[in-house]
PDB file of C-alpha atoms in Angstrom:
ATOM      1  CA  ASP A1192     -27.127 152.704  18.530  1.00 55.00           C
ATOM      2  CA  ALA A1193     -28.123 155.672  20.967  1.00 60.00           C
ATOM      3  CA  LYS A1194     -31.768 156.126  21.140  1.00 86.00           C
ATOM      4  CA  THR A1195     -34.186 159.329  20.894  1.00 92.00           C
ATOM      5  CA  THR A1196     -37.357 160.126  21.770  1.00 93.00           C
ATOM      6  CA  GLN A1197     -39.838 162.469  20.172  1.00 95.00           C
ATOM      7  CA  PRO A1198     -43.375 163.478  21.221  1.00 96.00           C
ATOM      8  CA  ASN A1199     -45.796 161.381  19.291  1.00 95.00           C
ATOM      9  CA  SER A1200     -47.659 164.354  17.638  1.00 96.00           C
ATOM     10  CA  MET A1201     -47.949 167.959  17.342  1.00 97.00           C
ATOM     11  CA  GLU A1202     -49.828 170.553  16.247  1.00 96.00           C
ATOM     12  CA  SER A1203     -49.058 174.124  14.847  1.00 95.00           C
ATOM     13  CA  ASN A1204     -51.050 176.890  12.942  1.00 95.00           C
ATOM     14  CA  GLU A1205     -49.963 177.867   9.183  1.00 96.00           C
ATOM     15  CA  GLU A1206     -47.281 180.393   8.703  1.00 95.00           C
ATOM     16  CA  GLU A1207     -45.871 180.129  12.644  1.00 95.00           C
ATOM     17  CA  PRO A1208     -42.946 178.476  13.674  1.00 95.00           C
ATOM     18  CA  VAL A1209     -42.927 175.192  14.735  1.00 97.00           C
ATOM     19  CA  HIS A1210     -40.320 173.744  17.020  1.00 97.00           C
ATOM     20  CA  LEU A1211     -39.867 169.897  17.113  1.00 98.00           C
ATOM     21  CA  PRO A1212     -38.098 168.537  20.017  1.00 97.00           C
ATOM     22  CA  CYS A1213     -35.996 165.468  20.497  1.00 96.00           C
ATOM     23  CA  ASN A1214     -34.225 164.125  23.556  1.00 95.00           C
ATOM     24  CA  HIS A1215     -31.008 162.122  23.253  1.00 93.00           C
ATOM     25  CA  SER A1216     -29.690 161.783  26.739  1.00 92.00           C
ATOM     26  CA  THR A1217     -27.160 158.898  25.869  1.00 90.00           C
ATOM     27  CA  ILE A1218     -25.805 160.478  22.683  1.00 90.00           C
ATOM     28  CA  SER A1219     -21.913 159.472  22.308  1.00 87.00           C
ATOM     29  CA  GLY A1220     -19.194 162.200  21.144  1.00 86.00           C
ATOM     30  CA  THR A1221     -19.262 161.227  17.407  1.00 83.00           C
ATOM     31  CA  ASP A1222     -22.928 160.913  17.093  1.00 87.00           C
ATOM     32  CA  TYR A1223     -24.237 163.157  14.895  1.00 89.00           C
ATOM     33  CA  ILE A1224     -28.012 164.157  14.782  1.00 92.00           C
ATOM     34  CA  HIS A1225     -29.671 163.639  11.620  1.00 92.00           C
ATOM     35  CA  TRP A1226     -33.445 165.021  10.965  1.00 95.00           C
ATOM     36  CA  TYR A1227     -35.587 163.353   8.383  1.00 95.00           C
ATOM     37  CA  ARG A1228     -39.442 163.919   7.388  1.00 96.00           C
ATOM     38  CA  GLN A1229     -41.902 162.045   5.887  1.00 95.00           C
ATOM     39  CA  LEU A1230     -44.527 163.165   3.860  1.00 95.00           C
ATOM     40  CA  PRO A1231     -47.603 161.470   3.307  1.00 91.00           C
ATOM     41  CA  SER A1232     -47.672 158.412   0.763  1.00 89.00           C
ATOM     42  CA  GLN A1233     -43.457 159.536   0.409  1.00 92.00           C
ATOM     43  CA  GLY A1234     -40.537 158.031   1.219  1.00 94.00           C
ATOM     44  CA  PRO A1235     -38.748 160.058   4.187  1.00 94.00           C
ATOM     45  CA  GLU A1236     -36.358 163.119   2.681  1.00 94.00           C
ATOM     46  CA  TYR A1237     -33.279 164.543   4.360  1.00 92.00           C
ATOM     47  CA  VAL A1238     -34.068 167.830   6.393  1.00 95.00           C
ATOM     48  CA  ILE A1239     -30.569 168.399   8.324  1.00 94.00           C
ATOM     49  CA  HIS A1240     -27.850 167.162  10.052  1.00 92.00           C
ATOM     50  CA  GLY A1241     -25.687 168.595  12.925  1.00 92.00           C
ATOM     51  CA  LEU A1242     -22.940 167.769  15.726  1.00 91.00           C
ATOM     52  CA  THR A1243     -22.341 170.536  18.054  1.00 92.00           C
ATOM     53  CA  SER A1244     -23.246 173.728  16.421  1.00 90.00           C
ATOM     54  CA  ASN A1245     -26.484 175.483  15.294  1.00 92.00           C
ATOM     55  CA  VAL A1246     -27.376 174.525  11.768  1.00 93.00           C
ATOM     56  CA  ASN A1247     -29.283 176.783   9.046  1.00 94.00           C
ATOM     57  CA  ASN A1248     -30.523 175.620   5.812  1.00 91.00           C
ATOM     58  CA  ARG A1249     -33.137 176.666   3.372  1.00 89.00           C
ATOM     59  CA  MET A1250     -35.900 173.831   4.904  1.00 89.00           C
ATOM     60  CA  ALA A1251     -34.982 174.249   8.414  1.00 95.00           C
ATOM     61  CA  SER A1252     -32.783 175.048  11.464  1.00 96.00           C
ATOM     62  CA  LEU A1253     -31.084 172.795  14.030  1.00 97.00           C
ATOM     63  CA  ALA A1254     -30.761 174.166  17.417  1.00 97.00           C
ATOM     64  CA  ILE A1255     -28.556 171.700  19.489  1.00 96.00           C
ATOM     65  CA  ALA A1256     -28.320 172.189  23.121  1.00 96.00           C
ATOM     66  CA  GLU A1257     -24.743 172.691  24.532  1.00 94.00           C
ATOM     67  CA  ASP A1258     -24.697 169.324  26.329  1.00 94.00           C
ATOM     68  CA  ARG A1259     -25.944 167.490  23.158  1.00 94.00           C
ATOM     69  CA  LYS A1260     -28.492 165.718  25.134  1.00 95.00           C
ATOM     70  CA  SER A1261     -31.382 167.617  23.219  1.00 96.00           C
ATOM     71  CA  SER A1262     -32.004 169.333  19.925  1.00 96.00           C
ATOM     72  CA  THR A1263     -34.995 171.158  17.963  1.00 97.00           C
ATOM     73  CA  LEU A1264     -35.817 171.281  14.637  1.00 97.00           C
ATOM     74  CA  ILE A1265     -36.819 174.647  13.733  1.00 97.00           C
ATOM     75  CA  LEU A1266     -39.397 175.381  11.137  1.00 96.00           C
ATOM     76  CA  HIS A1267     -39.664 179.007  10.800  1.00 94.00           C
ATOM     77  CA  ARG A1268     -43.087 179.405   9.153  1.00 94.00           C
ATOM     78  CA  ALA A1269     -44.961 176.148   9.039  1.00 95.00           C
ATOM     79  CA  THR A1270     -47.160 175.524   5.644  1.00 96.00           C
ATOM     80  CA  LEU A1271     -49.579 173.296   4.975  1.00 96.00           C
ATOM     81  CA  ARG A1272     -47.070 171.431   2.797  1.00 95.00           C
ATOM     82  CA  ASP A1273     -44.956 170.675   5.975  1.00 96.00           C
ATOM     83  CA  ALA A1274     -47.288 168.785   7.694  1.00 97.00           C
ATOM     84  CA  ALA A1275     -45.371 165.289   8.174  1.00 97.00           C
ATOM     85  CA  VAL A1276     -43.886 162.781  10.251  1.00 96.00           C
ATOM     86  CA  TYR A1277     -40.333 164.445  11.490  1.00 97.00           C
ATOM     87  CA  TYR A1278     -37.635 161.636  12.643  1.00 96.00           C
ATOM     88  CA  CYS A1279     -34.897 162.796  14.727  1.00 95.00           C
ATOM     89  CA  ILE A1280     -31.890 160.072  14.267  1.00 91.00           C
ATOM     90  CA  LEU A1281     -28.222 159.958  15.577  1.00 88.00           C
ATOM     91  CA  ARG A1282     -25.585 158.282  13.821  1.00 81.00           C
ATOM     92  CA  ASP A1283     -22.321 157.563  14.113  1.00 73.00           C
ATOM     93  CA  HIS A1284     -20.154 159.190  11.661  1.00 67.00           C
ATOM     94  CA  THR A1285     -16.950 157.824  12.612  1.00 64.00           C
ATOM     95  CA  SER A1286     -17.758 154.230  12.697  1.00 61.00           C
ATOM     96  CA  GLY A1287     -18.869 153.640   9.425  1.00 61.00           C
ATOM     97  CA  THR A1288     -21.937 153.072  10.291  1.00 62.00           C
ATOM     98  CA  TYR A1289     -24.496 153.061   7.509  1.00 72.00           C
ATOM     99  CA  LYS A1290     -27.895 152.465   8.956  1.00 77.00           C
ATOM    100  CA  TYR A1291     -30.597 155.312   9.626  1.00 83.00           C
ATOM    101  CA  ILE A1292     -32.201 153.073  12.744  1.00 84.00           C
ATOM    102  CA  PHE A1293     -35.951 155.583  12.166  1.00 88.00           C
ATOM    103  CA  GLY A1294     -37.890 155.413  15.460  1.00 87.00           C
ATOM    104  CA  THR A1295     -41.764 156.382  15.272  1.00 87.00           C
ATOM    105  CA  GLY A1296     -41.246 160.372  15.070  1.00 94.00           C
ATOM    106  CA  THR A1297     -43.329 163.155  15.679  1.00 96.00           C
ATOM    107  CA  ARG A1298     -46.148 163.525  13.320  1.00 96.00           C
ATOM    108  CA  LEU A1299     -46.760 167.310  12.770  1.00 97.00           C
ATOM    109  CA  LYS A1300     -49.943 168.389  11.893  1.00 97.00           C
ATOM    110  CA  VAL A1301     -50.478 172.137  10.264  1.00 96.00           C
ATOM    111  CA  LEU A1302     -53.853 174.166  10.784  1.00 95.00           C
ATOM    112  CA  ALA A1303     -54.702 176.187   8.507  1.00 91.00           C
TER     113      ALA A1303
ATOM    114  CA  ASN B 811     -31.534 164.715 -12.156  1.00 53.00           C
ATOM    115  CA  ALA B 812     -34.013 161.684 -11.561  1.00 70.00           C
ATOM    116  CA  GLY B 813     -34.414 160.881  -8.166  1.00 91.00           C
ATOM    117  CA  VAL B 814     -34.413 157.481  -6.879  1.00 96.00           C
ATOM    118  CA  MET B 815     -37.375 155.236  -9.169  1.00 96.00           C
ATOM    119  CA  GLN B 816     -38.741 152.785  -7.829  1.00 97.00           C
ATOM    120  CA  ASN B 817     -41.445 150.706  -9.406  1.00 97.00           C
ATOM    121  CA  PRO B 818     -44.034 149.497  -9.502  1.00 97.00           C
ATOM    122  CA  ARG B 819     -45.754 151.900  -7.098  1.00 96.00           C
ATOM    123  CA  HIS B 820     -48.403 149.612  -6.421  1.00 97.00           C
ATOM    124  CA  LEU B 821     -48.167 145.955  -6.266  1.00 98.00           C
ATOM    125  CA  VAL B 822     -51.040 143.186  -5.937  1.00 98.00           C
ATOM    126  CA  ARG B 823     -49.900 139.526  -5.355  1.00 98.00           C
ATOM    127  CA  ARG B 824     -52.355 136.500  -3.824  1.00 98.00           C
ATOM    128  CA  ARG B 825     -50.905 134.733  -1.367  1.00 98.00           C
ATOM    129  CA  GLY B 826     -48.083 132.153  -2.158  1.00 98.00           C
ATOM    130  CA  GLN B 827     -46.845 134.489  -5.387  1.00 98.00           C
ATOM    131  CA  GLU B 828     -43.451 135.828  -5.979  1.00 98.00           C
ATOM    132  CA  ALA B 829     -43.014 139.490  -5.746  1.00 98.00           C
ATOM    133  CA  ARG B 830     -40.356 141.911  -7.162  1.00 98.00           C
ATOM    134  CA  LEU B 831     -39.613 145.207  -6.353  1.00 98.00           C
ATOM    135  CA  ARG B 832     -37.385 147.365  -8.459  1.00 98.00           C
ATOM    136  CA  CYS B 833     -34.897 150.264  -7.572  1.00 98.00           C
ATOM    137  CA  SER B 834     -32.623 152.266  -9.668  1.00 97.00           C
ATOM    138  CA  PRO B 835     -30.838 154.705  -7.457  1.00 95.00           C
ATOM    139  CA  MET B 836     -29.596 158.108  -8.522  1.00 93.00           C
ATOM    140  CA  LYS B 837     -27.110 158.529 -10.609  1.00 90.00           C
ATOM    141  CA  GLY B 838     -23.744 158.001  -9.490  1.00 86.00           C
ATOM    142  CA  HIS B 839     -25.044 156.559  -6.427  1.00 89.00           C
ATOM    143  CA  SER B 840     -23.409 153.075  -6.094  1.00 89.00           C
ATOM    144  CA  HIS B 841     -24.648 152.117  -2.205  1.00 91.00           C
ATOM    145  CA  VAL B 842     -28.664 150.995  -1.982  1.00 94.00           C
ATOM    146  CA  TYR B 843     -30.519 150.211   1.228  1.00 94.00           C
ATOM    147  CA  TRP B 844     -33.864 148.611   1.639  1.00 97.00           C
ATOM    148  CA  TYR B 845     -36.587 149.483   4.265  1.00 96.00           C
ATOM    149  CA  ARG B 846     -39.778 148.180   5.434  1.00 97.00           C
ATOM    150  CA  GLN B 847     -42.375 150.303   6.485  1.00 95.00           C
ATOM    151  CA  LEU B 848     -45.653 148.037   8.146  1.00 91.00           C
ATOM    152  CA  PRO B 849     -49.047 149.872   8.394  1.00 84.00           C
ATOM    153  CA  GLU B 850     -48.925 152.785  10.961  1.00 79.00           C
ATOM    154  CA  GLU B 851     -45.341 151.781  12.108  1.00 83.00           C
ATOM    155  CA  GLY B 852     -41.735 153.263  11.763  1.00 85.00           C
ATOM    156  CA  LEU B 853     -39.255 152.129   8.833  1.00 92.00           C
ATOM    157  CA  LYS B 854     -37.051 149.157   9.707  1.00 93.00           C
ATOM    158  CA  PHE B 855     -34.262 148.262   7.668  1.00 92.00           C
ATOM    159  CA  MET B 856     -33.611 145.559   5.750  1.00 95.00           C
ATOM    160  CA  VAL B 857     -30.392 145.457   4.017  1.00 95.00           C
ATOM    161  CA  TYR B 858     -27.636 147.054   2.333  1.00 93.00           C
ATOM    162  CA  LEU B 859     -26.227 146.520  -1.013  1.00 93.00           C
ATOM    163  CA  GLN B 860     -23.567 147.772  -3.067  1.00 92.00           C
ATOM    164  CA  LYS B 861     -22.696 146.964  -6.573  1.00 89.00           C
ATOM    165  CA  GLU B 862     -22.686 143.035  -6.969  1.00 89.00           C
ATOM    166  CA  ASN B 863     -22.400 142.973  -3.118  1.00 93.00           C
ATOM    167  CA  ILE B 864     -24.683 142.393   0.132  1.00 94.00           C
ATOM    168  CA  ILE B 865     -23.003 144.545   2.410  1.00 90.00           C
ATOM    169  CA  ASP B 866     -25.339 143.768   5.380  1.00 90.00           C
ATOM    170  CA  GLU B 867     -28.801 141.716   5.032  1.00 92.00           C
ATOM    171  CA  SER B 868     -29.231 141.647   9.111  1.00 90.00           C
ATOM    172  CA  GLY B 869     -32.742 143.043   8.642  1.00 92.00           C
ATOM    173  CA  MET B 870     -34.024 140.696   6.200  1.00 95.00           C
ATOM    174  CA  PRO B 871     -36.582 137.730   7.104  1.00 94.00           C
ATOM    175  CA  LYS B 872     -34.323 134.245   6.905  1.00 91.00           C
ATOM    176  CA  GLU B 873     -36.436 133.231   4.474  1.00 95.00           C
ATOM    177  CA  ARG B 874     -38.391 133.962   1.253  1.00 97.00           C
ATOM    178  CA  PHE B 875     -36.225 137.269   1.059  1.00 98.00           C
ATOM    179  CA  SER B 876     -33.840 137.845  -0.948  1.00 97.00           C
ATOM    180  CA  ALA B 877     -31.814 141.267  -2.571  1.00 97.00           C
ATOM    181  CA  GLU B 878     -29.688 142.056  -5.359  1.00 96.00           C
ATOM    182  CA  PHE B 879     -27.796 144.471  -6.814  1.00 96.00           C
ATOM    183  CA  PRO B 880     -26.042 143.618 -10.131  1.00 93.00           C
ATOM    184  CA  LYS B 881     -23.496 145.112 -12.156  1.00 90.00           C
ATOM    185  CA  GLU B 882     -25.949 146.597 -14.698  1.00 90.00           C
ATOM    186  CA  GLY B 883     -29.257 147.177 -14.008  1.00 92.00           C
ATOM    187  CA  PRO B 884     -31.395 148.059 -10.812  1.00 96.00           C
ATOM    188  CA  SER B 885     -31.521 146.826  -7.286  1.00 97.00           C
ATOM    189  CA  ILE B 886     -34.062 143.968  -7.154  1.00 98.00           C
ATOM    190  CA  LEU B 887     -35.950 143.010  -4.020  1.00 98.00           C
ATOM    191  CA  ARG B 888     -38.130 139.342  -4.144  1.00 98.00           C
ATOM    192  CA  ILE B 889     -40.250 137.901  -1.769  1.00 98.00           C
ATOM    193  CA  GLN B 890     -41.317 134.601  -2.672  1.00 98.00           C
ATOM    194  CA  GLN B 891     -44.499 132.774  -1.642  1.00 98.00           C
ATOM    195  CA  VAL B 892     -45.613 135.978  -0.130  1.00 98.00           C
ATOM    196  CA  VAL B 893     -48.420 135.814   2.721  1.00 97.00           C
ATOM    197  CA  ARG B 894     -50.601 138.467   4.348  1.00 95.00           C
ATOM    198  CA  GLY B 895     -48.127 139.777   6.538  1.00 94.00           C
ATOM    199  CA  ASP B 896     -45.510 141.167   4.069  1.00 96.00           C
ATOM    200  CA  SER B 897     -47.713 143.896   3.122  1.00 96.00           C
ATOM    201  CA  ALA B 898     -46.257 146.764   3.503  1.00 97.00           C
ATOM    202  CA  ALA B 899     -44.107 149.916   2.100  1.00 97.00           C
ATOM    203  CA  TYR B 900     -41.035 148.789   0.777  1.00 98.00           C
ATOM    204  CA  PHE B 901     -38.573 152.076   0.334  1.00 97.00           C
ATOM    205  CA  CYS B 902     -34.920 152.047  -1.237  1.00 97.00           C
ATOM    206  CA  ALA B 903     -32.783 154.708  -0.617  1.00 94.00           C
ATOM    207  CA  SER B 904     -29.430 155.456  -2.301  1.00 93.00           C
ATOM    208  CA  SER B 905     -26.208 157.173  -1.429  1.00 88.00           C
ATOM    209  CA  PRO B 906     -22.667 158.491  -3.211  1.00 84.00           C
ATOM    210  CA  GLY B 907     -20.924 156.642  -0.284  1.00 75.00           C
ATOM    211  CA  THR B 908     -21.470 156.027   3.753  1.00 66.00           C
ATOM    212  CA  GLY B 909     -19.132 158.997   4.809  1.00 64.00           C
ATOM    213  CA  TRP B 910     -20.782 161.471   7.040  1.00 56.00           C
ATOM    214  CA  ASP B 911     -22.238 163.651   4.568  1.00 65.00           C
ATOM    215  CA  TYR B 912     -23.975 161.788   2.615  1.00 65.00           C
ATOM    216  CA  GLY B 913     -27.099 161.510   3.471  1.00 78.00           C
ATOM    217  CA  TYR B 914     -29.840 158.882   1.972  1.00 87.00           C
ATOM    218  CA  THR B 915     -31.811 160.032  -0.706  1.00 92.00           C
ATOM    219  CA  PHE B 916     -35.379 157.860  -0.663  1.00 94.00           C
ATOM    220  CA  GLY B 917     -37.628 156.615  -3.371  1.00 96.00           C
ATOM    221  CA  SER B 918     -41.385 157.169  -2.891  1.00 95.00           C
ATOM    222  CA  GLY B 919     -41.584 153.356  -2.154  1.00 97.00           C
ATOM    223  CA  THR B 920     -43.847 150.057  -3.530  1.00 98.00           C
ATOM    224  CA  ARG B 921     -46.889 149.661  -1.734  1.00 97.00           C
ATOM    225  CA  LEU B 922     -47.519 145.917  -1.584  1.00 97.00           C
ATOM    226  CA  THR B 923     -50.576 144.045  -0.519  1.00 97.00           C
ATOM    227  CA  VAL B 924     -51.115 140.376  -0.304  1.00 97.00           C
ATOM    228  CA  VAL B 925     -54.615 139.197  -0.815  1.00 97.00           C
TER     229      VAL B 925
END
């Protein structure tokens, strides 16, 4: 499985945008980029995923570099409830791969 | 529409006892995945099941651990003769399939403490 690299931790002020980076230099053409987050004492929850084009949903935006070797999860206005560990995961959608391989993620701290 | 239900939320067992963790997937979901999270670590895949079948148990320890997903009822993760190193959070997830648009829905986990 292709690996991802994320910073261990980041801080943001409340109501400001947050850009969470993810490097995936060995990404293959059929790998989708998925983001999950895990709030304290909770299971992970799906945030967003994409292949090549930037994606938006009610939770966040995903900006994917043109060469696909990196991506950025954007929270437009961070709230205290966004404090969580954010995981960037690659998943091959053609090989029948069903496992998510979680790394250590980025721990986001939101300051009031 | 209830999400993935796991019970119990917290489970305390003495060394040598058995632990049974239950997972009821979301309605309409027939694929179940179990993950383990040790303190301050990431989630590790354990096993993937469909109704009455184990599809992939490559992440399961070879001894003492077993999983099932019967035709009726919840999926069960069973740990026999628990040891202190089994203390962890165990998460179950479900999905309706394995296609590209099927993300996982996770439960809130069972926190097992072995004393």
